[in-house]
């Protein structure tokens, strides 16, 4: 199994690694990685795998049968190669800021209106956010975005840690994002925004709400009786 360094330290931009396997010349597994595989509403990371002076662009990262596979742009990597992983940090950091922002907005909406968050998809330039709420207008939403922006101007710590599954499931609303967690996982990774929210989550986040900056509403859509969709982005 690949060691998932991004779950412990989301700020690692580089790491050494050893190539474990290569399929069809371009699907590479490593002994450890900083590349986040697509999943849980968060896009995959991009970047480079360096072998000496040769750069292999990482164009896709996915999880297949529990293994993290890095798709590179050309053949040449071999098992046992010593390599260096380098993230496209600008893209990843924006995704970290967006991801934490999405949790804050979800928590505020859920606490304030009882809305259930039914979907959450981060993209490089915006966040799509689905929730169920009967009464809904743009003014209300702008109010919640303003509340979120107020929080992003304050020092609030964000932490992540593992809890035994049984203990984690006692936290009210711990699985707010309707993300599926395999029932056989003995421990859940919790992302905690101090004083606001605790979520079971496998994504990468910033350490302090100040790092988010500010968000703005892009557009809203009604997707049926109680289904609302909004798009917001970082500025
Ligand atoms: Zn999340």
mmCIF file of N, CA and C in Angstrom, residues 109-233:
data_model
loop_
_atom_site.group_PDB
_atom_site.id
_atom_site.type_symbol
_atom_site.label_atom_id
_atom_site.label_comp_id
_atom_site.label_asym_id
_atom_site.label_seq_id
_atom_site.Cartn_x
_atom_site.Cartn_y
_atom_site.Cartn_z
ATOM 1 N N UNK A 109 -24.665 26.815 6.905
ATOM 2 C CA UNK A 109 -25.997 26.591 6.330
ATOM 3 C C UNK A 109 -26.767 25.531 7.108
ATOM 4 N N UNK A 110 -26.039 24.479 7.463
ATOM 5 C CA UNK A 110 -26.674 23.388 8.190
ATOM 6 C C UNK A 110 -27.140 23.833 9.585
ATOM 7 N N UNK A 111 -26.273 24.564 10.267
ATOM 8 C CA UNK A 111 -26.628 25.047 11.606
ATOM 9 C C UNK A 111 -27.745 26.082 11.555
ATOM 10 N N UNK A 112 -27.683 26.969 10.562
ATOM 11 C CA UNK A 112 -28.608 28.093 10.515
ATOM 12 C C UNK A 112 -29.964 27.763 9.918
ATOM 13 N N UNK A 113 -30.000 26.823 8.972
ATOM 14 C CA UNK A 113 -31.263 26.570 8.259
ATOM 15 C C UNK A 113 -31.703 25.112 8.335
ATOM 16 N N UNK A 114 -30.843 24.236 8.819
ATOM 17 C CA UNK A 114 -31.158 22.811 8.829
ATOM 18 C C UNK A 114 -30.955 22.155 7.472
ATOM 19 N N UNK A 115 -30.452 22.918 6.505
ATOM 20 C CA UNK A 115 -30.231 22.365 5.160
ATOM 21 C C UNK A 115 -29.291 21.161 5.220
ATOM 22 N N UNK A 116 -29.614 20.152 4.426
ATOM 23 C CA UNK A 116 -28.724 19.002 4.313
ATOM 24 C C UNK A 116 -27.858 19.184 3.082
ATOM 25 N N UNK A 117 -26.574 18.922 3.249
ATOM 26 C CA UNK A 117 -25.662 19.063 2.116
ATOM 27 C C UNK A 117 -25.680 17.745 1.355
ATOM 28 N N UNK A 118 -26.049 17.800 0.083
ATOM 29 C CA UNK A 118 -26.199 16.555 -0.672
ATOM 30 C C UNK A 118 -25.071 16.321 -1.671
ATOM 31 N N UNK A 119 -24.300 17.340 -1.947
ATOM 32 C CA UNK A 119 -23.195 17.148 -2.882
ATOM 33 C C UNK A 119 -22.238 18.316 -2.811
ATOM 34 N N UNK A 120 -21.022 18.054 -3.218
ATOM 35 C CA UNK A 120 -19.989 19.053 -3.070
ATOM 36 C C UNK A 120 -18.885 18.688 -4.043
ATOM 37 N N UNK A 121 -18.687 19.501 -5.077
ATOM 38 C CA UNK A 121 -17.639 19.191 -6.048
ATOM 39 C C UNK A 121 -16.712 20.387 -6.208
ATOM 40 N N UNK A 122 -15.463 20.177 -5.845
ATOM 41 C CA UNK A 122 -14.480 21.247 -6.020
ATOM 42 C C UNK A 122 -13.960 21.192 -7.449
ATOM 43 N N UNK A 123 -13.752 22.366 -8.037
ATOM 44 C CA UNK A 123 -13.039 22.451 -9.309
ATOM 45 C C UNK A 123 -11.910 23.440 -9.086
ATOM 46 N N UNK A 124 -11.020 23.524 -10.077
ATOM 47 C CA UNK A 124 -9.873 24.396 -9.870
ATOM 48 C C UNK A 124 -10.302 25.853 -9.682
ATOM 49 N N UNK A 125 -11.368 26.275 -10.396
ATOM 50 C CA UNK A 125 -11.735 27.690 -10.320
ATOM 51 C C UNK A 125 -13.059 27.975 -9.619
ATOM 52 N N UNK A 126 -13.783 26.952 -9.184
ATOM 53 C CA UNK A 126 -15.011 27.199 -8.431
ATOM 54 C C UNK A 126 -15.408 25.968 -7.627
ATOM 55 N N UNK A 127 -16.410 26.168 -6.760
ATOM 56 C CA UNK A 127 -16.947 25.051 -5.985
ATOM 57 C C UNK A 127 -18.432 24.935 -6.297
ATOM 58 N N UNK A 128 -18.886 23.733 -6.568
ATOM 59 C CA UNK A 128 -20.307 23.483 -6.757
ATOM 60 C C UNK A 128 -20.825 22.803 -5.510
ATOM 61 N N UNK A 129 -21.994 23.245 -5.090
ATOM 62 C CA UNK A 129 -22.448 22.892 -3.774
ATOM 63 C C UNK A 129 -23.946 22.632 -3.831
ATOM 64 N N UNK A 130 -24.389 21.422 -3.493
ATOM 65 C CA UNK A 130 -25.820 21.081 -3.550
ATOM 66 C C UNK A 130 -26.353 20.872 -2.146
ATOM 67 N N UNK A 131 -27.534 21.403 -1.895
ATOM 68 C CA UNK A 131 -28.154 21.171 -0.588
ATOM 69 C C UNK A 131 -29.665 21.196 -0.729
ATOM 70 N N UNK A 132 -30.317 20.649 0.284
ATOM 71 C CA UNK A 132 -31.776 20.606 0.217
ATOM 72 C C UNK A 132 -32.336 21.602 1.216
ATOM 73 N N UNK A 133 -33.167 22.500 0.694
ATOM 74 C CA UNK A 133 -33.743 23.549 1.526
ATOM 75 C C UNK A 133 -34.982 24.070 0.816
ATOM 76 N N UNK A 134 -36.087 24.175 1.558
ATOM 77 C CA UNK A 134 -37.332 24.603 0.924
ATOM 78 C C UNK A 134 -37.312 26.108 0.659
ATOM 79 N N UNK A 135 -37.155 26.874 1.748
ATOM 80 C CA UNK A 135 -37.140 28.324 1.585
ATOM 81 C C UNK A 135 -35.731 28.735 1.141
ATOM 82 N N UNK A 136 -35.683 29.461 0.074
ATOM 83 C CA UNK A 136 -34.360 29.755 -0.464
ATOM 84 C C UNK A 136 -34.410 31.024 -1.297
ATOM 85 N N UNK A 137 -33.616 31.971 -0.965
ATOM 86 C CA UNK A 137 -33.470 33.113 -1.860
ATOM 87 C C UNK A 137 -32.038 33.608 -1.816
ATOM 88 N N UNK A 138 -31.732 34.386 -2.815
ATOM 89 C CA UNK A 138 -30.349 34.807 -3.006
ATOM 90 C C UNK A 138 -29.867 35.654 -1.834
ATOM 91 N N UNK A 139 -30.795 36.467 -1.287
ATOM 92 C CA UNK A 139 -30.413 37.344 -0.177
ATOM 93 C C UNK A 139 -29.961 36.518 1.028
ATOM 94 N N UNK A 140 -30.685 35.411 1.277
ATOM 95 C CA UNK A 140 -30.346 34.521 2.388
ATOM 96 C C UNK A 140 -28.946 33.926 2.188
ATOM 97 N N UNK A 141 -28.722 33.527 0.968
ATOM 98 C CA UNK A 141 -27.442 32.913 0.641
ATOM 99 C C UNK A 141 -26.289 33.902 0.787
ATOM 100 N N UNK A 142 -26.513 35.106 0.292
ATOM 101 C CA UNK A 142 -25.487 36.154 0.413
ATOM 102 C C UNK A 142 -25.166 36.415 1.886
ATOM 103 N N UNK A 143 -26.207 36.294 2.713
ATOM 104 C CA UNK A 143 -26.026 36.469 4.151
ATOM 105 C C UNK A 143 -25.056 35.418 4.708
ATOM 106 N N UNK A 144 -25.239 34.170 4.258
ATOM 107 C CA UNK A 144 -24.371 33.093 4.746
ATOM 108 C C UNK A 144 -22.951 33.216 4.198
ATOM 109 N N UNK A 145 -22.849 33.672 2.961
ATOM 110 C CA UNK A 145 -21.508 33.890 2.410
ATOM 111 C C UNK A 145 -20.795 35.003 3.165
ATOM 112 N N UNK A 146 -21.559 36.025 3.550
ATOM 113 C CA UNK A 146 -20.971 37.129 4.318
ATOM 114 C C UNK A 146 -20.489 36.628 5.684
ATOM 115 N N UNK A 147 -21.302 35.736 6.296
ATOM 116 C CA UNK A 147 -20.892 35.146 7.579
ATOM 117 C C UNK A 147 -19.615 34.325 7.412
ATOM 118 N N UNK A 148 -19.561 33.569 6.330
ATOM 119 C CA UNK A 148 -18.370 32.761 6.071
ATOM 120 C C UNK A 148 -17.160 33.670 5.874
ATOM 121 N N UNK A 149 -17.328 34.721 5.091
ATOM 122 C CA UNK A 149 -16.208 35.638 4.844
ATOM 123 C C UNK A 149 -15.727 36.304 6.126
ATOM 124 N N UNK A 150 -16.665 36.550 7.028
ATOM 125 C CA UNK A 150 -16.277 37.120 8.313
ATOM 126 C C UNK A 150 -15.357 36.150 9.060
ATOM 127 N N UNK A 151 -15.726 34.863 9.019
ATOM 128 C CA UNK A 151 -14.894 33.842 9.674
ATOM 129 C C UNK A 151 -13.524 33.723 9.011
ATOM 130 N N UNK A 152 -13.470 33.889 7.699
ATOM 131 C CA UNK A 152 -12.193 33.780 6.986
ATOM 132 C C UNK A 152 -11.258 34.941 7.327
ATOM 133 N N UNK A 153 -11.807 35.945 8.001
ATOM 134 C CA UNK A 153 -10.963 37.054 8.451
ATOM 135 C C UNK A 153 -10.457 36.870 9.873
ATOM 136 N N UNK A 154 -10.722 35.702 10.458
ATOM 137 C CA UNK A 154 -10.312 35.480 11.848
ATOM 138 C C UNK A 154 -9.396 34.264 11.957
ATOM 139 N N UNK A 155 -8.646 34.212 13.054
ATOM 140 C CA UNK A 155 -7.750 33.076 13.288
ATOM 141 C C UNK A 155 -8.525 31.911 13.872
ATOM 142 N N UNK A 156 -8.921 30.986 13.034
ATOM 143 C CA UNK A 156 -9.589 29.776 13.514
ATOM 144 C C UNK A 156 -8.782 28.594 12.995
ATOM 145 N N UNK A 157 -8.358 27.727 13.916
ATOM 146 C CA UNK A 157 -7.534 26.582 13.532
ATOM 147 C C UNK A 157 -8.354 25.487 12.866
ATOM 148 N N UNK A 158 -7.718 24.831 11.903
ATOM 149 C CA UNK A 158 -8.293 23.644 11.278
ATOM 150 C C UNK A 158 -7.320 22.501 11.564
ATOM 151 N N UNK A 159 -7.865 21.398 12.091
ATOM 152 C CA UNK A 159 -7.010 20.256 12.434
ATOM 153 C C UNK A 159 -7.587 18.993 11.819
ATOM 154 N N UNK A 160 -6.715 18.002 11.628
ATOM 155 C CA UNK A 160 -7.219 16.701 11.170
ATOM 156 C C UNK A 160 -6.517 15.615 11.954
ATOM 157 N N UNK A 161 -7.282 14.572 12.251
ATOM 158 C CA UNK A 161 -6.768 13.468 13.065
ATOM 159 C C UNK A 161 -7.705 12.271 12.885
ATOM 160 N N UNK A 162 -7.245 11.118 13.338
ATOM 161 C CA UNK A 162 -8.084 9.922 13.229
ATOM 162 C C UNK A 162 -8.793 9.634 14.539
ATOM 163 N N UNK A 163 -10.005 9.127 14.436
ATOM 164 C CA UNK A 163 -10.743 8.672 15.615
ATOM 165 C C UNK A 163 -11.256 7.266 15.322
ATOM 166 N N UNK A 164 -11.313 6.422 16.374
ATOM 167 C CA UNK A 164 -11.934 5.108 16.156
ATOM 168 C C UNK A 164 -13.351 5.317 15.633
ATOM 169 N N UNK A 165 -13.752 4.487 14.697
ATOM 170 C CA UNK A 165 -15.031 4.655 14.025
ATOM 171 C C UNK A 165 -16.195 4.872 14.996
ATOM 172 N N UNK A 166 -16.249 4.033 16.034
ATOM 173 C CA UNK A 166 -17.366 4.100 16.971
ATOM 174 C C UNK A 166 -17.450 5.467 17.645
ATOM 175 N N UNK A 167 -16.291 5.955 18.037
ATOM 176 C CA UNK A 167 -16.226 7.262 18.703
ATOM 177 C C UNK A 167 -16.605 8.379 17.729
ATOM 178 N N UNK A 168 -16.083 8.265 16.496
ATOM 179 C CA UNK A 168 -16.349 9.291 15.482
ATOM 180 C C UNK A 168 -17.835 9.390 15.182
ATOM 181 N N UNK A 169 -18.503 8.240 15.109
ATOM 182 C CA UNK A 169 -19.912 8.239 14.715
ATOM 183 C C UNK A 169 -20.821 8.859 15.780
ATOM 184 N N UNK A 170 -20.273 9.104 16.968
ATOM 185 C CA UNK A 170 -21.061 9.757 18.024
ATOM 186 C C UNK A 170 -21.124 11.274 17.828
ATOM 187 N N UNK A 171 -20.264 11.816 16.981
ATOM 188 C CA UNK A 171 -20.276 13.260 16.737
ATOM 189 C C UNK A 171 -21.493 13.585 15.873
ATOM 190 N N UNK A 172 -22.382 14.474 16.355
ATOM 191 C CA UNK A 172 -23.576 14.774 15.550
ATOM 192 C C UNK A 172 -23.186 15.357 14.186
ATOM 193 N N UNK A 173 -23.784 14.840 13.131
ATOM 194 C CA UNK A 173 -23.562 15.380 11.787
ATOM 195 C C UNK A 173 -22.173 15.149 11.226
ATOM 196 N N UNK A 174 -21.469 14.152 11.732
ATOM 197 C CA UNK A 174 -20.075 13.957 11.324
ATOM 198 C C UNK A 174 -19.939 13.559 9.849
ATOM 199 N N UNK A 175 -21.027 13.039 9.279
ATOM 200 C CA UNK A 175 -20.960 12.671 7.859
ATOM 201 C C UNK A 175 -21.902 13.562 7.058
ATOM 202 N N UNK A 176 -21.698 14.866 7.193
ATOM 203 C CA UNK A 176 -22.593 15.860 6.604
ATOM 204 C C UNK A 176 -22.597 15.825 5.074
ATOM 205 N N UNK A 177 -21.473 15.561 4.484
ATOM 206 C CA UNK A 177 -21.333 15.671 3.038
ATOM 207 C C UNK A 177 -21.901 14.485 2.276
ATOM 208 N N UNK A 178 -22.548 13.571 2.973
ATOM 209 C CA UNK A 178 -23.115 12.401 2.323
ATOM 210 C C UNK A 178 -22.071 11.637 1.509
ATOM 211 N N UNK A 179 -20.813 11.733 1.926
ATOM 212 C CA UNK A 179 -19.766 10.943 1.280
ATOM 213 C C UNK A 179 -19.833 9.543 1.887
ATOM 214 N N UNK A 180 -19.577 8.552 1.080
ATOM 215 C CA UNK A 180 -19.664 7.187 1.587
ATOM 216 C C UNK A 180 -18.359 6.783 2.262
ATOM 217 N N UNK A 181 -18.473 6.213 3.422
ATOM 218 C CA UNK A 181 -17.299 5.666 4.083
ATOM 219 C C UNK A 181 -17.463 4.165 4.210
ATOM 220 N N UNK A 182 -16.508 3.409 3.691
ATOM 221 C CA UNK A 182 -16.636 1.947 3.768
ATOM 222 C C UNK A 182 -16.879 1.521 5.215
ATOM 223 N N UNK A 183 -17.878 0.645 5.448
ATOM 224 C CA UNK A 183 -18.234 0.269 6.808
ATOM 225 C C UNK A 183 -17.140 -0.495 7.536
ATOM 226 N N UNK A 184 -16.154 -1.003 6.789
ATOM 227 C CA UNK A 184 -15.119 -1.799 7.452
ATOM 228 C C UNK A 184 -13.923 -0.971 7.913
ATOM 229 N N UNK A 185 -13.954 0.356 7.681
ATOM 230 C CA UNK A 185 -12.847 1.190 8.142
ATOM 231 C C UNK A 185 -12.853 1.268 9.671
ATOM 232 N N UNK A 186 -11.762 0.872 10.319
ATOM 233 C CA UNK A 186 -11.756 0.893 11.785
ATOM 234 C C UNK A 186 -11.644 2.303 12.355
ATOM 235 N N UNK A 187 -11.098 3.230 11.559
ATOM 236 C CA UNK A 187 -10.930 4.603 12.056
ATOM 237 C C UNK A 187 -11.367 5.572 10.974
ATOM 238 N N UNK A 188 -11.870 6.713 11.400
ATOM 239 C CA UNK A 188 -12.241 7.750 10.439
ATOM 240 C C UNK A 188 -11.323 8.949 10.625
ATOM 241 N N UNK A 189 -10.980 9.567 9.512
ATOM 242 C CA UNK A 189 -10.192 10.786 9.584
ATOM 243 C C UNK A 189 -11.171 11.938 9.753
ATOM 244 N N UNK A 190 -10.938 12.724 10.797
ATOM 245 C CA UNK A 190 -11.819 13.831 11.113
ATOM 246 C C UNK A 190 -11.125 15.140 10.762
ATOM 247 N N UNK A 191 -11.858 16.039 10.096
ATOM 248 C CA UNK A 191 -11.354 17.395 9.870
ATOM 249 C C UNK A 191 -12.168 18.318 10.759
ATOM 250 N N UNK A 192 -11.473 18.990 11.671
ATOM 251 C CA UNK A 192 -12.151 19.821 12.659
ATOM 252 C C UNK A 192 -11.829 21.293 12.441
ATOM 253 N N UNK A 193 -12.887 22.088 12.300
ATOM 254 C CA UNK A 193 -12.740 23.546 12.245
ATOM 255 C C UNK A 193 -13.159 24.027 13.629
ATOM 256 N N UNK A 194 -12.187 24.550 14.378
ATOM 257 C CA UNK A 194 -12.398 24.813 15.806
ATOM 258 C C UNK A 194 -13.675 25.598 16.069
ATOM 259 N N UNK A 195 -14.522 25.040 16.935
ATOM 260 C CA UNK A 195 -15.732 25.723 17.360
ATOM 261 C C UNK A 195 -16.862 25.701 16.346
ATOM 262 N N UNK A 196 -16.639 25.106 15.165
ATOM 263 C CA UNK A 196 -17.661 25.175 14.120
ATOM 264 C C UNK A 196 -18.121 23.820 13.605
ATOM 265 N N UNK A 197 -17.158 22.935 13.335
ATOM 266 C CA UNK A 197 -17.537 21.744 12.588
ATOM 267 C C UNK A 197 -16.533 20.611 12.739
ATOM 268 N N UNK A 198 -17.049 19.393 12.799
ATOM 269 C CA UNK A 198 -16.191 18.211 12.701
ATOM 270 C C UNK A 198 -16.792 17.280 11.663
ATOM 271 N N UNK A 199 -15.995 16.939 10.659
ATOM 272 C CA UNK A 199 -16.453 16.128 9.529
ATOM 273 C C UNK A 199 -15.540 14.941 9.299
ATOM 274 N N UNK A 200 -16.123 13.796 8.982
ATOM 275 C CA UNK A 200 -15.307 12.702 8.463
ATOM 276 C C UNK A 200 -14.922 13.090 7.040
ATOM 277 N N UNK A 201 -13.637 13.126 6.739
ATOM 278 C CA UNK A 201 -13.212 13.678 5.453
ATOM 279 C C UNK A 201 -11.800 13.222 5.094
ATOM 280 N N UNK A 202 -11.611 12.879 3.828
ATOM 281 C CA UNK A 202 -10.291 12.433 3.389
ATOM 282 C C UNK A 202 -9.552 13.458 2.561
ATOM 283 N N UNK A 203 -10.046 14.719 2.568
ATOM 284 C CA UNK A 203 -9.454 15.729 1.687
ATOM 285 C C UNK A 203 -8.326 16.517 2.329
ATOM 286 N N UNK A 204 -7.786 17.451 1.548
ATOM 287 C CA UNK A 204 -6.690 18.285 2.049
ATOM 288 C C UNK A 204 -7.224 19.684 2.359
ATOM 289 N N UNK A 205 -6.800 20.208 3.506
ATOM 290 C CA UNK A 205 -7.337 21.471 4.020
ATOM 291 C C UNK A 205 -6.217 22.404 4.452
ATOM 292 N N UNK A 206 -6.578 23.700 4.586
ATOM 293 C CA UNK A 206 -5.628 24.667 5.143
ATOM 294 C C UNK A 206 -5.676 24.587 6.669
ATOM 295 N N UNK A 207 -4.608 25.098 7.312
ATOM 296 C CA UNK A 207 -4.496 24.979 8.770
ATOM 297 C C UNK A 207 -5.234 26.070 9.535
ATOM 298 N N UNK A 208 -5.561 27.160 8.844
ATOM 299 C CA UNK A 208 -6.207 28.282 9.526
ATOM 300 C C UNK A 208 -7.175 28.955 8.559
ATOM 301 N N UNK A 209 -8.322 29.375 9.073
ATOM 302 C CA UNK A 209 -9.335 29.958 8.179
ATOM 303 C C UNK A 209 -8.854 31.217 7.468
ATOM 304 N N UNK A 210 -7.861 31.903 8.066
ATOM 305 C CA UNK A 210 -7.337 33.100 7.399
ATOM 306 C C UNK A 210 -6.772 32.793 6.017
ATOM 307 N N UNK A 211 -6.301 31.563 5.836
ATOM 308 C CA UNK A 211 -5.682 31.212 4.551
ATOM 309 C C UNK A 211 -6.701 31.127 3.408
ATOM 310 N N UNK A 212 -7.979 30.985 3.763
ATOM 311 C CA UNK A 212 -9.004 30.877 2.710
ATOM 312 C C UNK A 212 -9.083 32.162 1.899
ATOM 313 N N UNK A 213 -8.996 33.287 2.585
ATOM 314 C CA UNK A 213 -9.155 34.574 1.894
ATOM 315 C C UNK A 213 -10.614 34.965 1.902
ATOM 316 N N UNK A 214 -11.191 35.135 0.705
ATOM 317 C CA UNK A 214 -12.612 35.475 0.608
ATOM 318 C C UNK A 214 -13.266 34.673 -0.515
ATOM 319 N N UNK A 215 -14.590 34.472 -0.383
ATOM 320 C CA UNK A 215 -15.326 33.780 -1.445
ATOM 321 C C UNK A 215 -16.454 34.676 -1.954
ATOM 322 N N UNK A 216 -16.820 34.460 -3.212
ATOM 323 C CA UNK A 216 -17.985 35.165 -3.783
ATOM 324 C C UNK A 216 -18.908 34.163 -4.467
ATOM 325 N N UNK A 217 -20.189 34.520 -4.471
ATOM 326 C CA UNK A 217 -21.192 33.715 -5.148
ATOM 327 C C UNK A 217 -21.020 33.887 -6.655
ATOM 328 N N UNK A 218 -21.048 32.790 -7.391
ATOM 329 C CA UNK A 218 -20.989 32.870 -8.854
ATOM 330 C C UNK A 218 -22.404 32.802 -9.423
ATOM 331 N N UNK A 219 -23.142 31.757 -9.052
ATOM 332 C CA UNK A 219 -24.551 31.669 -9.479
ATOM 333 C C UNK A 219 -25.308 30.655 -8.637
ATOM 334 N N UNK A 220 -26.623 30.705 -8.735
ATOM 335 C CA UNK A 220 -27.463 29.745 -8.014
ATOM 336 C C UNK A 220 -28.398 29.084 -9.023
ATOM 337 N N UNK A 221 -28.806 27.855 -8.696
ATOM 338 C CA UNK A 221 -29.754 27.140 -9.556
ATOM 339 C C UNK A 221 -30.740 26.383 -8.683
ATOM 340 N N UNK A 222 -31.972 26.291 -9.146
ATOM 341 C CA UNK A 222 -32.940 25.405 -8.511
ATOM 342 C C UNK A 222 -32.952 24.105 -9.287
ATOM 343 N N UNK A 223 -32.754 23.000 -8.566
ATOM 344 C CA UNK A 223 -32.694 21.701 -9.245
ATOM 345 C C UNK A 223 -33.853 20.823 -8.787
ATOM 346 N N UNK A 224 -35.057 21.402 -8.722
ATOM 347 C CA UNK A 224 -36.198 20.622 -8.242
ATOM 348 C C UNK A 224 -36.687 21.174 -6.915
ATOM 349 N N UNK A 225 -37.727 20.570 -6.358
ATOM 350 C CA UNK A 225 -38.459 21.116 -5.224
ATOM 351 C C UNK A 225 -37.553 21.658 -4.106
ATOM 352 N N UNK A 226 -36.772 20.781 -3.506
ATOM 353 C CA UNK A 226 -35.934 21.243 -2.385
ATOM 354 C C UNK A 226 -34.449 21.259 -2.720
ATOM 355 N N UNK A 227 -34.151 20.961 -3.962
ATOM 356 C CA UNK A 227 -32.736 20.844 -4.311
ATOM 357 C C UNK A 227 -32.175 22.145 -4.857
ATOM 358 N N UNK A 228 -31.178 22.645 -4.172
ATOM 359 C CA UNK A 228 -30.556 23.914 -4.569
ATOM 360 C C UNK A 228 -29.105 23.649 -4.945
ATOM 361 N N UNK A 229 -28.656 24.413 -5.895
ATOM 362 C CA UNK A 229 -27.247 24.296 -6.278
ATOM 363 C C UNK A 229 -26.663 25.685 -6.312
ATOM 364 N N UNK A 230 -25.496 25.846 -5.712
ATOM 365 C CA UNK A 230 -24.814 27.126 -5.827
ATOM 366 C C UNK A 230 -23.371 26.887 -6.288
ATOM 367 N N UNK A 231 -22.849 27.912 -6.906
ATOM 368 C CA UNK A 231 -21.449 27.913 -7.321
ATOM 369 C C UNK A 231 -20.792 29.106 -6.647
ATOM 370 N N UNK A 232 -19.696 28.873 -5.994
ATOM 371 C CA UNK A 232 -18.934 29.994 -5.464
ATOM 372 C C UNK A 232 -17.456 29.823 -5.795
ATOM 373 N N UNK A 233 -16.712 30.896 -5.640
ATOM 374 C CA UNK A 233 -15.277 30.776 -5.934
ATOM 375 C C UNK A 233 -14.470 31.674 -5.008
#
